[in-house]
PDB file of C-alpha atoms in Angstrom:
ATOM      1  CA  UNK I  12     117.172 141.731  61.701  1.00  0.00           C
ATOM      2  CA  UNK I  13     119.045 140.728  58.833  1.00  0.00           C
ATOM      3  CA  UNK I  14     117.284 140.709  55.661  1.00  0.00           C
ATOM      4  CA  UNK I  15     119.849 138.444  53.529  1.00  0.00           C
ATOM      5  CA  UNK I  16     118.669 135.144  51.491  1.00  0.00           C
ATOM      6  CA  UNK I  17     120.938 132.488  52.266  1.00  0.00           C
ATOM      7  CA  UNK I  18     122.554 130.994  49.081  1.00  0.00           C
ATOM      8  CA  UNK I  19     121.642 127.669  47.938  1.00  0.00           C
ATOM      9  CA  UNK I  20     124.651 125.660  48.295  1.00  0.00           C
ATOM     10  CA  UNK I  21     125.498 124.150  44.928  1.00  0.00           C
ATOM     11  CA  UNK I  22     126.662 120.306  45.044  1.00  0.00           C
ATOM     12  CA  UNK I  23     129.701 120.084  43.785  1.00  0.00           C
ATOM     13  CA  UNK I  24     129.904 116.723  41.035  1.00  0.00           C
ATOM     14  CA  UNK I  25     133.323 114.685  41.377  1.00  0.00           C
ATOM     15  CA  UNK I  26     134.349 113.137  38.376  1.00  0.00           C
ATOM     16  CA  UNK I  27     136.210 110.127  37.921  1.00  0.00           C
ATOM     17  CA  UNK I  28     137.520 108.378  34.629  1.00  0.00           C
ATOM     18  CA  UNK I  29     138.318 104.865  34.604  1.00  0.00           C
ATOM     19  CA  UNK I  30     139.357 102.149  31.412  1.00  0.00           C
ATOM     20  CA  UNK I  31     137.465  99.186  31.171  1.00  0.00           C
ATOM     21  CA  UNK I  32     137.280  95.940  28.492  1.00  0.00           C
ATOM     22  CA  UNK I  33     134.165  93.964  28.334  1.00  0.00           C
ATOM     23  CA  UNK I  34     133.678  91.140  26.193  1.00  0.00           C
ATOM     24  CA  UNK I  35     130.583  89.360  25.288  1.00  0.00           C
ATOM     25  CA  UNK I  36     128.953  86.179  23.248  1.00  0.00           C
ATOM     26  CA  UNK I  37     126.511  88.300  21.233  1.00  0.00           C
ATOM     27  CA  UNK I  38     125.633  89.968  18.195  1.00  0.00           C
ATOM     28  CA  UNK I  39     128.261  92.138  17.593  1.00  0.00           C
ATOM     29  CA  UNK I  40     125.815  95.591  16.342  1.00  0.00           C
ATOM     30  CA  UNK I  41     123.521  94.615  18.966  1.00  0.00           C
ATOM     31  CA  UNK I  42     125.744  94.720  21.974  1.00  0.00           C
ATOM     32  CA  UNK I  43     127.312  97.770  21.176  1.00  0.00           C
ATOM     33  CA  UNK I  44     124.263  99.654  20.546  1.00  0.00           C
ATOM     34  CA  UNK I  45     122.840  98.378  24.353  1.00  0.00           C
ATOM     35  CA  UNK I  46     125.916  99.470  25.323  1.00  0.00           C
ATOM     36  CA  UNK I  47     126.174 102.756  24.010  1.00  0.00           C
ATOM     37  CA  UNK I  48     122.099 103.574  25.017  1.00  0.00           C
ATOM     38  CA  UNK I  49     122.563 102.049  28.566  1.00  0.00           C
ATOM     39  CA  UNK I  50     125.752 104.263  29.149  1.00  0.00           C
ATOM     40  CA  UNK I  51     124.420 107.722  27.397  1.00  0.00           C
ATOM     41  CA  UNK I  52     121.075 107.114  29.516  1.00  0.00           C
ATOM     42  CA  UNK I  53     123.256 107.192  32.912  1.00  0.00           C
ATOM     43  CA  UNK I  54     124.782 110.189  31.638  1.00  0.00           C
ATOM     44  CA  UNK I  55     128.451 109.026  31.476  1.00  0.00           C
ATOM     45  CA  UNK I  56     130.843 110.272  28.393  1.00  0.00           C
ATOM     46  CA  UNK I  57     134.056 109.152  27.378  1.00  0.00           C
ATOM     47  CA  UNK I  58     134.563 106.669  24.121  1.00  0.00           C
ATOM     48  CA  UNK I  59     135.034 102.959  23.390  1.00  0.00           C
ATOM     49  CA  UNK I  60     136.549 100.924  20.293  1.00  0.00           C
ATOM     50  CA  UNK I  61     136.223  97.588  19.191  1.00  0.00           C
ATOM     51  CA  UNK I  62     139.685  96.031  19.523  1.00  0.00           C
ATOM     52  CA  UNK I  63     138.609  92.318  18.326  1.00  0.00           C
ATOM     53  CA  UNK I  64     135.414  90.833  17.541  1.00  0.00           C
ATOM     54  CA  UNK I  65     133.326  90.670  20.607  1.00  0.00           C
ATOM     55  CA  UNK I  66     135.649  93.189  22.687  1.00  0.00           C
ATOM     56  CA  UNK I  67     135.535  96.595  23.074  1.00  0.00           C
ATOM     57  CA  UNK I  68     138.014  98.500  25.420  1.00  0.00           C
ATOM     58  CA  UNK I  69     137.734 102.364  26.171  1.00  0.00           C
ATOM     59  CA  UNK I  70     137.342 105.043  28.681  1.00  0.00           C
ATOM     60  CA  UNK I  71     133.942 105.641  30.789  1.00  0.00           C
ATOM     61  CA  UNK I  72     134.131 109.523  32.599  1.00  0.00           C
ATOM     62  CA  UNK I  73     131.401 110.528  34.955  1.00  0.00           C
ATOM     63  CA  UNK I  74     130.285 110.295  38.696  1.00  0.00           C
ATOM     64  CA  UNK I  75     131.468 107.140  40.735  1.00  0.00           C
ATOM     65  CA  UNK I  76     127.613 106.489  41.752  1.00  0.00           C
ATOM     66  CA  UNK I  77     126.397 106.605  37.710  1.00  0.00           C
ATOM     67  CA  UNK I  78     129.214 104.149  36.966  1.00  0.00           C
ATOM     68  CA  UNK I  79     128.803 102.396  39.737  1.00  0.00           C
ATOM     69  CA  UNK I  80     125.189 101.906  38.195  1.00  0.00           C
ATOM     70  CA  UNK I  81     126.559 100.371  34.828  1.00  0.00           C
ATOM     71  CA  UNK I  82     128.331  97.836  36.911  1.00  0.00           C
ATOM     72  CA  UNK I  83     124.799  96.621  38.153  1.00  0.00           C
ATOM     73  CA  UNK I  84     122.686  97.233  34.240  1.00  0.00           C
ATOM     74  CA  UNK I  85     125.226  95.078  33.083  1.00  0.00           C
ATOM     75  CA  UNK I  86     125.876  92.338  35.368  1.00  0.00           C
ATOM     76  CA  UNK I  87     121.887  92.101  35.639  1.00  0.00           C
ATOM     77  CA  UNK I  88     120.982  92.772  32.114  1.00  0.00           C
ATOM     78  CA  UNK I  89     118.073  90.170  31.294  1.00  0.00           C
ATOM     79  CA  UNK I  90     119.562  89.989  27.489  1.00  0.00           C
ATOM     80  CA  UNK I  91     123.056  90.383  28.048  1.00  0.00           C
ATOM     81  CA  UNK I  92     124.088  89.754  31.593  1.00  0.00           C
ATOM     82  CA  UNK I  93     124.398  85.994  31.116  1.00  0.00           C
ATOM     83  CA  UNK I  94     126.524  86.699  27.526  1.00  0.00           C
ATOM     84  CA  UNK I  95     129.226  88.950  28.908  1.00  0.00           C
ATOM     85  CA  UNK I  96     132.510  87.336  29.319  1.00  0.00           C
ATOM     86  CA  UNK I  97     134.743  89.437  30.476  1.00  0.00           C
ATOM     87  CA  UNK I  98     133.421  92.847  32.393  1.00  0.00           C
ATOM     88  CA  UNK I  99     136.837  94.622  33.615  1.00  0.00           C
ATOM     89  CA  UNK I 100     136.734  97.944  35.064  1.00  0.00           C
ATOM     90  CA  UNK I 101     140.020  99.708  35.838  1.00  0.00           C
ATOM     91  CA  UNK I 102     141.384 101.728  38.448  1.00  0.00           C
ATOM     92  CA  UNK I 103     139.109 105.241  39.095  1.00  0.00           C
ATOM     93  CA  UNK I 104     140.805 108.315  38.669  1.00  0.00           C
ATOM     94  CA  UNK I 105     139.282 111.385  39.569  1.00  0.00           C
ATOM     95  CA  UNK I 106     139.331 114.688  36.801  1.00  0.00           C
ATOM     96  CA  UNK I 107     138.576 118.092  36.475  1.00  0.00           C
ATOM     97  CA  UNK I 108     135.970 117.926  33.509  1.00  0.00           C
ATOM     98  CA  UNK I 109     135.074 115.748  30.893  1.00  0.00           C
ATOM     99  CA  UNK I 110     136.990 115.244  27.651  1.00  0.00           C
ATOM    100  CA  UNK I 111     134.320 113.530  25.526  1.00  0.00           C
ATOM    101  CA  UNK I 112     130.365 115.270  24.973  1.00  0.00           C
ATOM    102  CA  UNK I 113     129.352 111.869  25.195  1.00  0.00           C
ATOM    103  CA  UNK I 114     129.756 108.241  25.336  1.00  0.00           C
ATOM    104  CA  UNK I 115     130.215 106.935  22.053  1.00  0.00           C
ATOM    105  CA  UNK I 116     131.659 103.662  20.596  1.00  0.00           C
ATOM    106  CA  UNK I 117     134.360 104.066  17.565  1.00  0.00           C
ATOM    107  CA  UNK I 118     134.716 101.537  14.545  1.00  0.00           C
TER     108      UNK I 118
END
């Protein structure tokens, strides 16, 4: 009899990185700091910047299910779902490792 342990296998996380615009009828602080809470709480990183008032563009980076997620918090948001205007999520790309520590939005 063989005394060896099997190994635990170790799930392997695919990461994808995507650009995205959303614009939305709402206070301007506000928004972005939903924003920036709801997408650090799912755990994705990467970095957005307000191009124009009401409309921030930048790069979301994490796993396809967790930003499949922030599809959903935002399109069902009781206090913002309704206010979003334009909600555009680019082509997914998948990467080797992150580039950002976290999700943050730039002024």
């Amino acid at each position: 009899m063989s005394s060896e342990v099997p190994k635990p296998r170790v799930k392997k996380i695919v990461l994808y990185a995507c650009q995205f615009e959303i614009s939305a009828r709402a206070a301007r602080e506000l928004f972005n700091q939903y924003l920036e809470n709801e997408i650090n709480y799912l755990g994705i990183r990467g970095w957005a910047q307000e191009i124009e008032d009401g409309c921030i563009k930048g790069r979301l980076e994490g796993e396809l299910s967790k930003i499949d997620k922030l599809k959903t918090v935002l399109r069902n948001s009781p206090q913002f779902g309704s206010k979003i205007i334009t909600n555009v999520f680019g082509e997914m790309k998948q990467i080797n490792k992150y580039t950002s520590e976290k999700f943050e939005i730039m002024c």
